[in-house]
Amino acid sequence: MTRFRPVLLGAAGLAGLLLVIELAPRTGLVDERFLPPASRILAALAREAGSPAFWAALGDTLVAWALGLAVAAGAGVLAGLVIGSVPALRALTASTVEFLRPIPSVALIPLAVLLYGTGLGSTLMLVCYAAFWQVLVQVLYGVADVDPVAFETARSFRFSPWARVRYVLWPTALPYVFTGVRLAASVALVLAITAELVIGSPGLGKEIAVAQASEAVPAMYALIVVTGLLGVVINVAARFSERRFLAWHQSVRGEI
Amino acid sequence: GSSDDASGTDGVDAVKVGVIPIIDVAPIYLGQKQGFFKSRNIELTLESGQGGAAIVPGVVSGQFQFGFSNLTSLMIAQTKNVPIKAVAAGVASTGQDGADFGGVVVKADSPIKTAADLAGKKISVNTLKNIGDTVVRESVRKKGGDPKDIAFVEMPFPNMPAALAEGQIDAAWVVEPQLSTIKAAGGRVVASTFVDAAPNLTVAAYFASTKLVQEDADLVKRFTEAINESLTYADAHPDEVREVLGSYTKIDEKLRASLILPKWPVEINEASVQKLAELGNTDGIFTGSPDLAELLP
Amino acid sequence: MLEVKGLRKVYQAGGREVEALRDLTFTVDRGELVCLVGPSGCGKTTLLRCVAGLLDPSGGEVEVDGKAVDGPPPGMAVVFQEYGRSLFPWMTVKANVELPLKQKKVPKPRRAELVEQSLDAVGLTGNADAYPWQLSGGMQQRVAIARAVAYEPRTLLMDEPFAAVDAQTRADLEDLVRSLWKRLDVTILFVTHDIDESVYLGQRVVMLSSSPTVVQDELTIDLPAERDQLTTRADPRFAELRTKVYQQIQLAKKGA
Amino acid sequence: MLEVKGLRKVYQAGGREVEALRDLTFTVDRGELVCLVGPSGCGKTTLLRCVAGLLDPSGGEVEVDGKAVDGPPPGMAVVFQEYGRSLFPWMTVKANVELPLKQKKVPKPRRAELVEQSLDAVGLTGNADAYPWQLSGGMQQRVAIARAVAYEPRTLLMDEPFAAVDAQTRADLEDLVRSLWKRLDVTILFVTHDIDESVYLGQRVVMLSSSPTVVQDELTIDLPAERDQLTTRADPRFAELRTKVYQQIQLAKKGA
Amino acid sequence: MSFMRKIGYAVGLPLILFGLWFVLSSGSESFYAPPLGTILTAFGDTWTWPAIRADVLPSLLRLAAGYLLAAVVGVTLGVAIGLDRRLRATVEPVLEFFRAVPPPVLVPVIMLFAGIGDAMKVIVIVFGCVWPILLNTVEGVRAVDSVQLETARAYGVTGPARITRVILPSASPQIAAGLRQALSIAIILMVISEMFAASNGLGFTIVQFQRSFAIPEMWSGIILLGLLGFGLSLLFRLAERRALRWYEGLRAAQRTR
Ligand SMILES: Nc1ncnc2c1ncn2[C@@H]1O[C@H](COP(=O)(O)OP(=O)(O)OP(=O)(O)O)[C@@H](O)[C@H]1O
Ligand SMILES: Nc1ncnc2c1ncn2[C@@H]1O[C@H](COP(=O)(O)OP(=O)(O)OP(=O)(O)O)[C@@H](O)[C@H]1O
Ligand SMILES: [Mg+2]
Ligand SMILES: [Mg+2]
């Protein structure tokens, strides 16, 4: 497969989606008042792109996303490596982790507003809370996946605990971390937007809420498309760095 | 200014108000534009949240100085001892049957002709056990129907046009701009619920935390005055209201022109609030009886 | 000095109980080179893991330099039978060899020198920058050997380290091990299946019985210390010794 | 019949380009047993993978029974050099051996019989219900052999299949392979590092040069068809032949 | 590890944390953060058997349906995408697109097609929790050991057997990671789905409590969600232990010290 084939195929996939959204309302499959054809959504998107408010909102969302993700991923990886490599700690925290994980961020909104108001702070808190668990659980599974022979090699050469983590556990867990961060990246985006939607802190989510409340259906879909496209871009970036950092791994080297 | 943390150096108070980005709060945007707040040394920031989940905690915790909410919600909060107090009128019904800014709508070909036909039907409201279902029940009762078997379904206003068109609900209790959207698609208004509930019903109000009311009566007073001026101005200048809507919502121009605007009287109609409280009691949405003297200014 | 006293190991897993080692007692003196032979599945690897402090025995004791082993002792290198899995796939060959040296805090220039020398010695010059999974089986095994050699251990445990290399390379590596042993005065415990190899390499050959495993016999190899692939193997005493070992192993298998 | 014509394989990965096979041509007749010897890293495994249809050559062709290979031909069994990785760790030994038979739609009673016989033949009776990772290295390798034997293949490719077993077991397995070959008229291509083994087993020995690899020499083994560990190996002709092979391999290595 | 020791590990930290919460919140004046004592009283009063039957059971049923459906869809799709590079290149952007769209804004679209009944809620749950399963399956399938794959090919283990006997077991540890992630996400999505057009359910009740300022009751609902998550994770652990016995054995085989 040549280098650009995947890009072309991906573009074809997205074009297919566009076509479906164009045709479904046009053929009367859905009412076009509620799901307008792609062309009208794109027109609305173009209109949005012309307004500075849209770019400001996009910027706000991205800042909340990036900060939240960075904190969640950092904390998740750190906690995962520590908890994962100390069995007693793992046994001790397991129940608490499982208790906290299913608590929906949306249910914590009043608490977040109480603590941080409606600004960036509460959005960040919700984003971090939701994204943290995604990374943590992946890292825990990743650490458990370490090859015993590789681990014994490290032990027999008396690697320090830090070196064991750095040179053995971390590379083993890395593919899991990648999946975790990819999951967390979109969860962070989802939460950033949901928080803005509900709390009303500035950002794409708020714009969506306003569009919804205003019966501006194409504009609302245009904004949703923007969030989706953000997801696509984030994934491209993740895949790119995966090729770079996981070149040694079966999943990547198997494809050369 | 005298408010402790919100005061600026030059005696200007920075005030944050939590509002919902809907038509009801047009006056405060208009008043801001007209400088009614600035002239009273209030530096106004409007923050829009989606309903009470964010606004009430924001006000209680002092993140917002004021908030906007419907009266039933305020009364519910009051019965739960949430430390808040209404400080100014928010929005009121037009009082005209068939030409109010909210009501129950059905599809063009629906067999439902009057409110009485709503008995036993599936009706959407934006929040269950709140102002929507109580006023709908009252409309049905007034037309001689039995509201007991109505199945209320909770869904956000923006989703109602589609749900109604797809037949997922029999009728929708909506406000503008969804009301106009549905009517434009052939929908019929079968009940003007606010009108049925009470004459000139005050639907919503601005409120503050009791702490702020006690500790900074001056700020509250200035805010109330500014709001009142805004309300009066808005009531008198519907065209400017329609225009200011374009600044904080995305309602398109055509729709803006056809909206039915609510009334913005300065006074909270206490009798109507009393009626709302009674309706709430009848329908059992309060845990105790709300203390209106405590709640209203 | 390395002492194994009454060593016993029972594997218990999912209802299956295997007595891998019943009762092993033998000694390896400081600076001695002892070869260990025994039927497949008799517990050689298990024994090595116990000696390396990687596995808890079910009974008995292992002492290194008079101290009971309860973790990998310092200055020990192990060449694992699962050579493929004991190399870190996320590192180049060079990094794999260098890592234990880093852990040992060998200064950088010396490290580079050791890595180069040891890769040279196993015939892998020019493959330093390849990843282990880009190498053939025999080459991987030689990387594992190079890693142990570069480490300059005081105790060296090797588990069938030449199983995957061709006859000629094997002969070269045998000489490499002997020269290393002489140069650094290493204590070596060397597991092999090749009877000739055990006689050629060792000062002593310890023969294990088949499972349940005890020491079947020990044989001192009274060949001259200076050994040479051609002359030593042609020595009539060599033939005698290898026949003795062969007979014992036949006996061991029959005993099963 | 198996024909290898002008086979060439170049590995390309991450800037590293290795010409593993330069130009290989040889033939194995239907029902022939050919041994393949060559220095470590010369491309024996690569060759076997190409013959098995698991790897696309960069040039040249492999034909089995007159048809170009472009995927594993039916009725072929492979014993991989990486025996440990080629067993499925989620299946018991028995299930591992049985799976290919199921795929071949061998009826159940016959299957049970084949599994039992082959496990018996490699000396693993009693380990049928263990998981591969509960076995020693040599035992794992024998499971891989049992799997191939039970399959009753028409073509058998073996990549250093006895590397991890002791001398005695090795001799037994050699005889097992020869008896299987005679009984079922299998075409066998057998990679080994043990020169004696190649002479003892094969009808012909193909010697590969070191990298870049070509066929260094071929030698027909004119020993009687009835072979026996004691008499055959004592045959003076055996010694002659092994010396010849040895010399060629020396040459091959020097050429490098 | 003895049974008592296990119990000790499981409840130790939660007890400490709840104890801390109890002490720290005991004098709380804050309306939104009432004392834990109040919350626990509310818990007892709120989650009686009739309430559980009326609100928790329907939620659990939807949760189970959504989760199982997501597992099936995620694993099936994940295997297909993991195995076929071209398919992966084609559909990945589309999937990533949908993955980034917040469920709350997608619900209206789903309502267009699925109405406002239980089907809609189940779809919302599927839509939210399929992603970790899908992603992990794709990555697990991509990472299947090449020698194992070659063995399967060489021995004619192809077609369905290849998938069920080789690919799935080999990817199963990573699939398990995805399933575990999805479990708590499913609970979260259960709550979100009940914010729309619901009239019963645990999430619905919590949101109602929140809206009607019944804050201790709301917290009690959140605690119940946590307990639910914990309980389900125990069940999951049991199932995982069974299914991945080989894997844990393999990984623990030599890790004896
Ligand atoms: N993790 C384990 N769980 C259960 N049994 C095991 C385990 N590891 C090894 N065994 C058993 O212990 C016995 C000895 O195994 P060991 O690997 O020590 O043999 P070995 O002498 O190294 O054999 P080989 O020469 O074939 O490598 C075998 O019967 C094996 O089945
Ligand atoms: N996946 C790969 N990527 C790059 N190079 C490879 C790869 N596999 C093998 N090679 C290279 O191809 C050459 C031949 O390897 P191969 O495994 O065929 O050797 P071999 O004859 O089987 O050696 P051995 O006897 O040590 O097993 C080696 O130089 C090796 O480095
Ligand atoms: Mg072994
Ligand atoms: Mg090889």
Coordinates of N, CA, C and O in Angstrom, one line a residue, chain C residues 29-134:
Chain C
D29 N 32.2 -24.1 43.1 CA 33.1 -23.3 43.7 C 33.3 -21.9 43.0 O 32.9 -21.8 41.8
R30 N 33.7 -21.0 43.7 CA 34.0 -19.7 43.1 C 35.0 -19.9 42.0 O 36.0 -20.5 42.1
G31 N 34.6 -19.3 40.8 CA 35.5 -19.4 39.6 C 35.4 -20.7 38.9 O 36.2 -21.0 38.1
E32 N 34.5 -21.6 39.3 CA 34.4 -22.9 38.6 C 33.5 -22.8 37.4 O 32.6 -22.0 37.4
L33 N 33.7 -23.7 36.5 CA 32.8 -23.8 35.3 C 32.1 -25.1 35.4 O 32.8 -26.1 35.1
V34 N 30.8 -25.2 35.7 CA 30.1 -26.4 35.9 C 29.1 -26.5 34.8 O 28.3 -25.6 34.6
C35 N 29.0 -27.7 34.1 CA 28.0 -27.9 33.1 C 26.9 -28.8 33.7 O 27.2 -29.7 34.6
L36 N 25.7 -28.5 33.3 CA 24.6 -29.2 33.9 C 23.9 -29.9 32.7 O 23.5 -29.3 31.8
V37 N 23.7 -31.2 32.8 CA 23.0 -31.9 31.7 C 21.9 -32.7 32.3 O 22.0 -33.1 33.5
G38 N 20.9 -33.0 31.5 CA 19.8 -33.8 32.1 C 18.7 -33.9 31.0 O 18.6 -33.0 30.1
P39 N 17.8 -34.9 31.1 CA 16.8 -35.0 30.1 C 15.9 -33.8 30.0 O 15.7 -33.0 31.0
S40 N 15.2 -33.6 28.9 CA 14.3 -32.5 28.7 C 13.2 -32.6 29.7 O 12.6 -33.6 29.9
G41 N 12.9 -31.5 30.3 CA 11.8 -31.4 31.3 C 12.2 -31.9 32.7 O 11.3 -32.0 33.5
C42 N 13.5 -32.0 32.9 CA 13.9 -32.6 34.3 C 14.0 -31.5 35.3 O 14.1 -31.7 36.5
G43 N 14.0 -30.2 34.9 CA 14.0 -29.2 35.8 C 15.3 -28.3 35.8 O 15.6 -27.6 36.8
K44 N 16.0 -28.3 34.7 CA 17.2 -27.5 34.7 C 16.9 -26.0 34.7 O 17.5 -25.3 35.5
T45 N 15.9 -25.7 33.9 CA 15.6 -24.2 33.9 C 15.0 -23.8 35.3 O 15.4 -22.8 35.8
T46 N 14.2 -24.7 35.9 CA 13.7 -24.4 37.2 C 14.9 -24.2 38.2 O 14.9 -23.2 39.0
L47 N 15.8 -25.1 38.1 CA 17.0 -25.0 39.0 C 17.7 -23.6 38.8 O 18.0 -22.9 39.8
L48 N 17.9 -23.3 37.6 CA 18.6 -22.0 37.3 C 17.9 -20.8 37.8 O 18.4 -19.9 38.3
R49 N 16.5 -20.9 37.7 CA 15.7 -19.8 38.1 C 15.8 -19.7 39.7 O 15.8 -18.6 40.2
C50 N 15.9 -20.8 40.3 CA 16.0 -20.8 41.8 C 17.4 -20.2 42.2 O 17.5 -19.4 43.1
V51 N 18.4 -20.6 41.5 CA 19.7 -20.1 41.8 C 19.8 -18.6 41.5 O 20.4 -17.9 42.3
A52 N 19.1 -18.2 40.5 CA 19.2 -16.8 40.1 C 18.3 -15.9 41.1 O 18.3 -14.7 41.0
G53 N 17.6 -16.6 42.0 CA 16.8 -15.8 42.9 C 15.5 -15.3 42.2 O 14.9 -14.3 42.7
L54 N 15.1 -15.9 41.1 CA 13.9 -15.5 40.4 C 12.7 -16.3 40.8 O 11.6 -15.9 40.5
L55 N 12.9 -17.4 41.5 CA 11.8 -18.3 41.8 C 12.0 -18.8 43.2 O 13.2 -19.1 43.6
D56 N 10.9 -18.8 44.0 CA 11.1 -19.3 45.4 C 11.0 -20.8 45.4 O 10.1 -21.4 44.9
P57 N 12.0 -21.5 45.9 CA 11.9 -22.9 46.0 C 10.9 -23.3 47.0 O 10.5 -22.6 47.9
S58 N 10.3 -24.6 46.8 CA 9.4 -25.1 47.8 C 10.0 -25.6 49.0 O 9.4 -25.9 50.0
G59 N 11.3 -26.0 48.9 CA 12.1 -26.5 50.0 C 13.5 -26.4 49.7 O 14.0 -26.2 48.6
G60 N 14.4 -26.5 50.8 CA 15.8 -26.4 50.6 C 16.3 -25.0 50.4 O 15.5 -24.1 50.6
E61 N 17.5 -24.8 50.0 CA 18.1 -23.5 50.0 C 19.1 -23.4 48.9 O 19.8 -24.3 48.5
V62 N 19.3 -22.1 48.5 CA 20.4 -21.8 47.6 C 21.2 -20.7 48.3 O 20.7 -19.8 48.8
E63 N 22.5 -20.9 48.3 CA 23.4 -19.9 48.9 C 24.4 -19.5 47.9 O 25.0 -20.3 47.2
V64 N 24.6 -18.2 47.8 CA 25.7 -17.6 47.0 C 26.7 -16.9 47.9 O 26.2 -16.0 48.7
D65 N 27.9 -17.2 47.8 CA 28.9 -16.6 48.7 C 28.5 -16.6 50.2 O 28.6 -15.6 50.9
G66 N 27.9 -17.7 50.6 CA 27.5 -17.9 52.0 C 26.2 -17.2 52.4 O 25.7 -17.4 53.5
K67 N 25.6 -16.5 51.5 CA 24.3 -15.8 51.8 C 23.2 -16.5 51.1 O 23.2 -16.8 49.9
A68 N 22.1 -16.7 51.9 CA 20.9 -17.4 51.2 C 20.4 -16.4 50.2 O 20.3 -15.2 50.4
V69 N 20.0 -17.0 49.0 CA 19.5 -16.2 47.9 C 18.1 -15.9 48.1 O 17.3 -16.8 48.4
D70 N 17.7 -14.6 48.1 CA 16.3 -14.3 48.1 C 15.9 -13.2 47.1 O 15.0 -12.5 47.3
G71 N 16.7 -13.2 46.1 CA 16.5 -12.2 45.0 C 17.8 -12.3 44.2 O 18.8 -12.9 44.7
P72 N 17.8 -11.8 43.0 CA 19.0 -11.9 42.2 C 20.2 -11.2 42.9 O 20.1 -10.1 43.2
P73 N 21.2 -12.0 43.0 CA 22.4 -11.5 43.7 C 23.1 -10.5 42.7 O 23.0 -10.6 41.5
P74 N 23.9 -9.6 43.3 CA 24.6 -8.6 42.4 C 25.7 -9.3 41.6 O 26.2 -10.4 41.9
G75 N 25.9 -8.7 40.4 CA 27.0 -9.2 39.6 C 26.7 -10.5 38.9 O 27.5 -11.3 38.5
M76 N 25.4 -10.8 38.7 CA 25.0 -12.0 38.1 C 24.3 -11.8 36.7 O 23.6 -10.8 36.6
A77 N 24.7 -12.6 35.8 CA 24.0 -12.5 34.5 C 23.4 -13.8 34.1 O 23.9 -14.8 34.4
V78 N 22.2 -13.7 33.5 CA 21.5 -14.9 33.1 C 21.3 -14.9 31.6 O 20.8 -13.9 31.0
V79 N 21.6 -16.0 30.9 CA 21.1 -16.1 29.5 C 20.0 -17.1 29.5 O 20.1 -18.3 29.9
F80 N 18.8 -16.6 29.2 CA 17.6 -17.4 29.3 C 17.4 -18.3 28.1 O 17.8 -18.0 27.0
Q81 N 16.7 -19.4 28.4 CA 16.4 -20.4 27.3 C 15.5 -19.7 26.3 O 15.6 -19.9 25.1
E82 N 14.5 -18.9 26.8 CA 13.7 -18.2 25.9 C 14.3 -16.9 25.5 O 13.9 -15.8 25.8
Y83 N 15.4 -17.1 24.7 CA 16.2 -15.9 24.4 C 15.4 -14.8 23.7 O 15.5 -13.6 23.9
G84 N 14.4 -15.3 22.8 CA 13.6 -14.3 22.1 C 12.9 -13.4 23.0 O 12.8 -12.2 22.8
R85 N 12.3 -14.0 24.0 CA 11.4 -13.2 24.9 C 12.2 -12.4 25.9 O 11.7 -11.5 26.5
S86 N 13.5 -12.7 26.1 CA 14.3 -12.0 27.1 C 14.9 -10.7 26.5 O 15.5 -9.9 27.2
L87 N 14.9 -10.6 25.1 CA 15.3 -9.3 24.6 C 14.1 -8.4 24.5 O 13.0 -8.8 24.3
F88 N 14.4 -7.1 24.7 CA 13.4 -6.1 24.7 C 13.1 -5.6 23.3 O 14.0 -5.0 22.6
P89 N 11.9 -5.9 22.7 CA 11.7 -5.6 21.3 C 11.7 -4.2 21.0 O 11.7 -3.8 19.9
W90 N 11.5 -3.3 22.1 CA 11.4 -1.9 21.8 C 12.8 -1.2 21.7 O 12.9 0.0 21.6
M91 N 13.9 -2.0 21.9 CA 15.2 -1.5 21.8 C 16.0 -2.1 20.7 O 15.8 -3.3 20.4
T92 N 16.9 -1.3 20.2 CA 17.9 -1.9 19.2 C 18.8 -2.9 20.0 O 18.8 -2.9 21.2
V93 N 19.5 -3.7 19.2 CA 20.4 -4.7 19.7 C 21.4 -4.0 20.6 O 21.6 -4.4 21.8
K94 N 21.9 -2.9 20.2 CA 22.9 -2.1 21.0 C 22.3 -1.7 22.3 O 22.9 -1.9 23.4
A95 N 21.1 -1.1 22.3 CA 20.5 -0.6 23.5 C 20.2 -1.8 24.4 O 20.4 -1.7 25.6
N96 N 19.9 -3.0 23.9 CA 19.6 -4.1 24.7 C 20.9 -4.5 25.4 O 20.8 -4.9 26.6
V97 N 22.0 -4.5 24.7 CA 23.2 -4.9 25.4 C 23.7 -3.9 26.4 O 24.2 -4.2 27.4
E98 N 23.4 -2.6 26.1 CA 24.0 -1.5 26.9 C 23.2 -1.3 28.2 O 23.8 -0.9 29.2
L99 N 21.9 -1.6 28.1 CA 21.1 -1.3 29.2 C 21.6 -1.8 30.6 O 21.7 -1.0 31.6
P100 N 21.9 -3.1 30.7 CA 22.4 -3.6 32.0 C 23.6 -2.8 32.4 O 23.8 -2.6 33.6
L101 N 24.4 -2.4 31.5 CA 25.7 -1.7 31.8 C 25.3 -0.4 32.4 O 25.9 0.1 33.4
K102 N 24.4 0.3 31.8 CA 23.9 1.5 32.4 C 23.4 1.3 33.8 O 23.7 2.1 34.7
Q103 N 22.7 0.3 34.0 CA 22.2 0.0 35.4 C 23.3 -0.2 36.3 O 23.2 0.0 37.5
K104 N 24.4 -0.7 35.8 CA 25.6 -1.0 36.6 C 26.4 0.2 36.8 O 27.5 0.2 37.4
K105 N 26.0 1.3 36.1 CA 26.7 2.6 36.2 C 28.1 2.5 35.6 O 29.0 3.1 36.1
V106 N 28.2 1.7 34.6 CA 29.5 1.7 33.9 C 29.6 3.1 33.1 O 28.6 3.5 32.5
P107 N 30.7 3.7 33.2 CA 30.8 5.0 32.4 C 30.6 4.9 30.9 O 31.0 3.8 30.4
K108 N 30.2 5.9 30.3 CA 29.7 5.8 28.9 C 30.8 5.3 27.9 O 30.5 4.4 27.2
P109 N 32.0 5.8 28.0 CA 33.0 5.4 27.0 C 33.3 3.9 27.1 O 33.3 3.1 26.1
R110 N 33.4 3.5 28.4 CA 33.7 2.0 28.6 C 32.5 1.2 28.1 O 32.7 0.1 27.6
R111 N 31.3 1.7 28.3 CA 30.1 1.0 27.9 C 30.1 0.8 26.4 O 29.9 -0.3 25.9
A112 N 30.4 1.8 25.7 CA 30.4 1.7 24.2 C 31.4 0.7 23.8 O 31.2 -0.1 22.9
E113 N 32.6 0.7 24.5 CA 33.6 -0.3 24.2 C 33.2 -1.7 24.4 O 33.3 -2.6 23.6
L114 N 32.6 -1.9 25.6 CA 32.1 -3.2 26.0 C 31.1 -3.7 25.0 O 31.1 -4.9 24.6
V115 N 30.1 -2.9 24.6 CA 29.1 -3.3 23.7 C 29.7 -3.7 22.4 O 29.4 -4.7 21.8
E116 N 30.6 -2.9 21.9 CA 31.2 -3.2 20.6 C 31.9 -4.5 20.6 O 31.8 -5.3 19.8
Q117 N 32.8 -4.6 21.7 CA 33.6 -5.8 21.8 C 32.7 -7.1 21.8 O 32.9 -8.1 21.2
S118 N 31.6 -7.0 22.7 CA 30.8 -8.2 22.9 C 30.0 -8.5 21.6 O 29.9 -9.7 21.2
L119 N 29.5 -7.5 20.9 CA 28.8 -7.8 19.7 C 29.8 -8.4 18.6 O 29.4 -9.3 17.9
D120 N 31.0 -7.8 18.6 CA 32.0 -8.4 17.8 C 32.2 -9.9 18.0 O 32.3 -10.7 17.2
A121 N 32.4 -10.1 19.3 CA 32.7 -11.5 19.8 C 31.7 -12.5 19.3 O 32.0 -13.7 19.1
V122 N 30.4 -12.1 19.3 CA 29.4 -13.1 18.9 C 29.1 -12.9 17.4 O 28.1 -13.5 16.9
G123 N 29.9 -12.1 16.7 CA 29.7 -12.0 15.2 C 28.5 -11.2 14.8 O 27.8 -11.5 13.8
L124 N 28.2 -10.2 15.5 CA 27.1 -9.4 15.2 C 27.4 -7.9 14.8 O 26.6 -7.0 14.9
T125 N 28.7 -7.7 14.5 CA 29.1 -6.4 14.1 C 28.2 -6.0 13.0 O 27.9 -6.8 12.1
G126 N 27.8 -4.8 13.0 CA 26.9 -4.3 11.8 C 25.5 -4.5 12.1 O 24.6 -4.1 11.3
N127 N 25.1 -5.3 13.1 CA 23.7 -5.4 13.4 C 23.3 -4.6 14.7 O 22.2 -4.8 15.2
A128 N 24.2 -3.8 15.1 CA 24.0 -3.1 16.4 C 22.7 -2.2 16.4 O 22.0 -2.1 17.4
D129 N 22.3 -1.7 15.2 CA 21.2 -0.8 15.1 C 19.9 -1.5 14.7 O 18.9 -0.9 14.5
A130 N 20.0 -2.8 14.5 CA 18.7 -3.6 14.2 C 17.9 -3.8 15.4 O 18.4 -3.7 16.6
Y131 N 16.6 -4.1 15.3 CA 15.8 -4.5 16.4 C 15.8 -6.0 16.5 O 16.0 -6.7 15.5
P132 N 15.7 -6.6 17.7 CA 15.8 -8.0 17.8 C 14.9 -8.8 16.9 O 15.3 -9.8 16.4
W133 N 13.7 -8.3 16.6 CA 12.7 -9.0 15.8 C 13.1 -8.9 14.3 O 12.4 -9.5 13.5
Q134 N 14.2 -8.2 14.0 CA 14.6 -8.2 12.6 C 15.8 -9.2 12.4 O 16.3 -9.3 11.4

